[in-house]
């Protein structure tokens, strides 16, 4: 790799404050955390990135996803604007 053009790549803690969930991984965001750090379970201090949603809080992964009523939407659209058969 060409030196000096790639972002730093290192361990980073991603923290979902809404679900009180965090995980440690490697990312190029290691140098872009603005100096925020957190002490991890292993006793080391890592940069931290706060995220709004993760697998712990996303409705698809938590099982709270709503099923869209597509048939009702189509019928409502056809009532409002007419169907192709009406033309």
Tab-separated table of N, CA and C in Angstrom, residues 14-23 50-66:
chain	number	residue	atom	x	y	z
A	14	UNK	N	-18.177	0.732	19.066
A	14	UNK	CA	-19.409	1.334	18.575
A	14	UNK	C	-20.450	1.166	19.672
A	15	UNK	N	-21.059	2.275	20.091
A	15	UNK	CA	-21.977	2.253	21.231
A	15	UNK	C	-23.354	2.753	20.803
A	16	UNK	N	-24.369	1.936	21.065
A	16	UNK	CA	-25.765	2.301	20.825
A	16	UNK	C	-26.358	2.679	22.174
A	17	UNK	N	-26.482	3.967	22.424
A	17	UNK	CA	-26.961	4.429	23.731
A	17	UNK	C	-28.434	4.113	23.949
A	18	UNK	N	-29.228	4.030	22.879
A	18	UNK	CA	-30.655	3.748	23.021
A	18	UNK	C	-30.886	2.355	23.580
A	19	UNK	N	-30.044	1.404	23.198
A	19	UNK	CA	-30.222	0.026	23.641
A	19	UNK	C	-29.217	-0.369	24.718
A	20	UNK	N	-28.355	0.560	25.127
A	20	UNK	CA	-27.299	0.270	26.101
A	20	UNK	C	-26.495	-0.940	25.641
A	21	UNK	N	-25.991	-0.859	24.404
A	21	UNK	CA	-25.283	-1.960	23.767
A	21	UNK	C	-24.020	-1.409	23.117
A	22	UNK	N	-22.921	-2.132	23.229
A	22	UNK	CA	-21.667	-1.707	22.603
A	22	UNK	C	-20.924	-2.932	22.114
A	23	UNK	N	-20.135	-2.739	21.057
A	23	UNK	CA	-19.301	-3.822	20.568
A	23	UNK	C	-17.977	-3.263	20.066
A	50	UNK	N	-20.561	6.847	18.811
A	50	UNK	CA	-21.960	6.669	19.202
A	50	UNK	C	-22.816	6.548	17.947
A	51	UNK	N	-23.634	5.512	17.889
A	51	UNK	CA	-24.511	5.278	16.743
A	51	UNK	C	-25.962	5.367	17.202
A	52	UNK	N	-26.844	5.722	16.277
A	52	UNK	CA	-28.260	5.865	16.618
A	52	UNK	C	-28.993	4.535	16.630
A	53	UNK	N	-28.527	3.595	15.844
A	53	UNK	CA	-29.236	2.316	15.742
A	53	UNK	C	-28.224	1.205	15.496
A	54	UNK	N	-28.470	0.067	16.082
A	54	UNK	CA	-27.620	-1.104	15.891
A	54	UNK	C	-28.519	-2.339	15.856
A	55	UNK	N	-27.909	-3.494	15.803
A	55	UNK	CA	-28.710	-4.713	15.779
A	55	UNK	C	-29.499	-4.903	17.073
A	56	UNK	N	-29.071	-4.259	18.139
A	56	UNK	CA	-29.782	-4.377	19.422
A	56	UNK	C	-31.036	-3.512	19.476
A	57	UNK	N	-31.120	-2.495	18.616
A	57	UNK	CA	-32.285	-1.609	18.676
A	57	UNK	C	-33.062	-1.534	17.365
A	58	UNK	N	-32.573	-2.164	16.302
A	58	UNK	CA	-33.268	-2.107	15.015
A	58	UNK	C	-34.497	-3.011	15.054
A	59	UNK	N	-35.659	-2.526	14.603
A	59	UNK	CA	-36.888	-3.322	14.679
A	59	UNK	C	-36.809	-4.670	13.960
A	60	UNK	N	-36.057	-4.756	12.884
A	60	UNK	CA	-35.960	-6.022	12.161
A	60	UNK	C	-35.292	-7.089	13.018
A	61	UNK	N	-34.233	-6.729	13.722
A	61	UNK	CA	-33.492	-7.701	14.528
A	61	UNK	C	-34.141	-7.963	15.877
A	62	UNK	N	-34.909	-7.015	16.391
A	62	UNK	CA	-35.532	-7.210	17.699
A	62	UNK	C	-36.885	-7.894	17.608
A	63	UNK	N	-37.423	-8.023	16.394
A	63	UNK	CA	-38.695	-8.703	16.217
A	63	UNK	C	-39.896	-7.798	16.403
A	64	UNK	N	-39.681	-6.491	16.442
A	64	UNK	CA	-40.795	-5.564	16.615
A	64	UNK	C	-41.160	-4.858	15.320
A	65	UNK	N	-40.709	-5.403	14.199
A	65	UNK	CA	-40.997	-4.786	12.901
A	65	UNK	C	-42.479	-4.906	12.590
A	66	UNK	N	-43.033	-3.848	12.001
A	66	UNK	CA	-44.441	-3.864	11.621
A	66	UNK	C	-44.565	-4.418	10.209
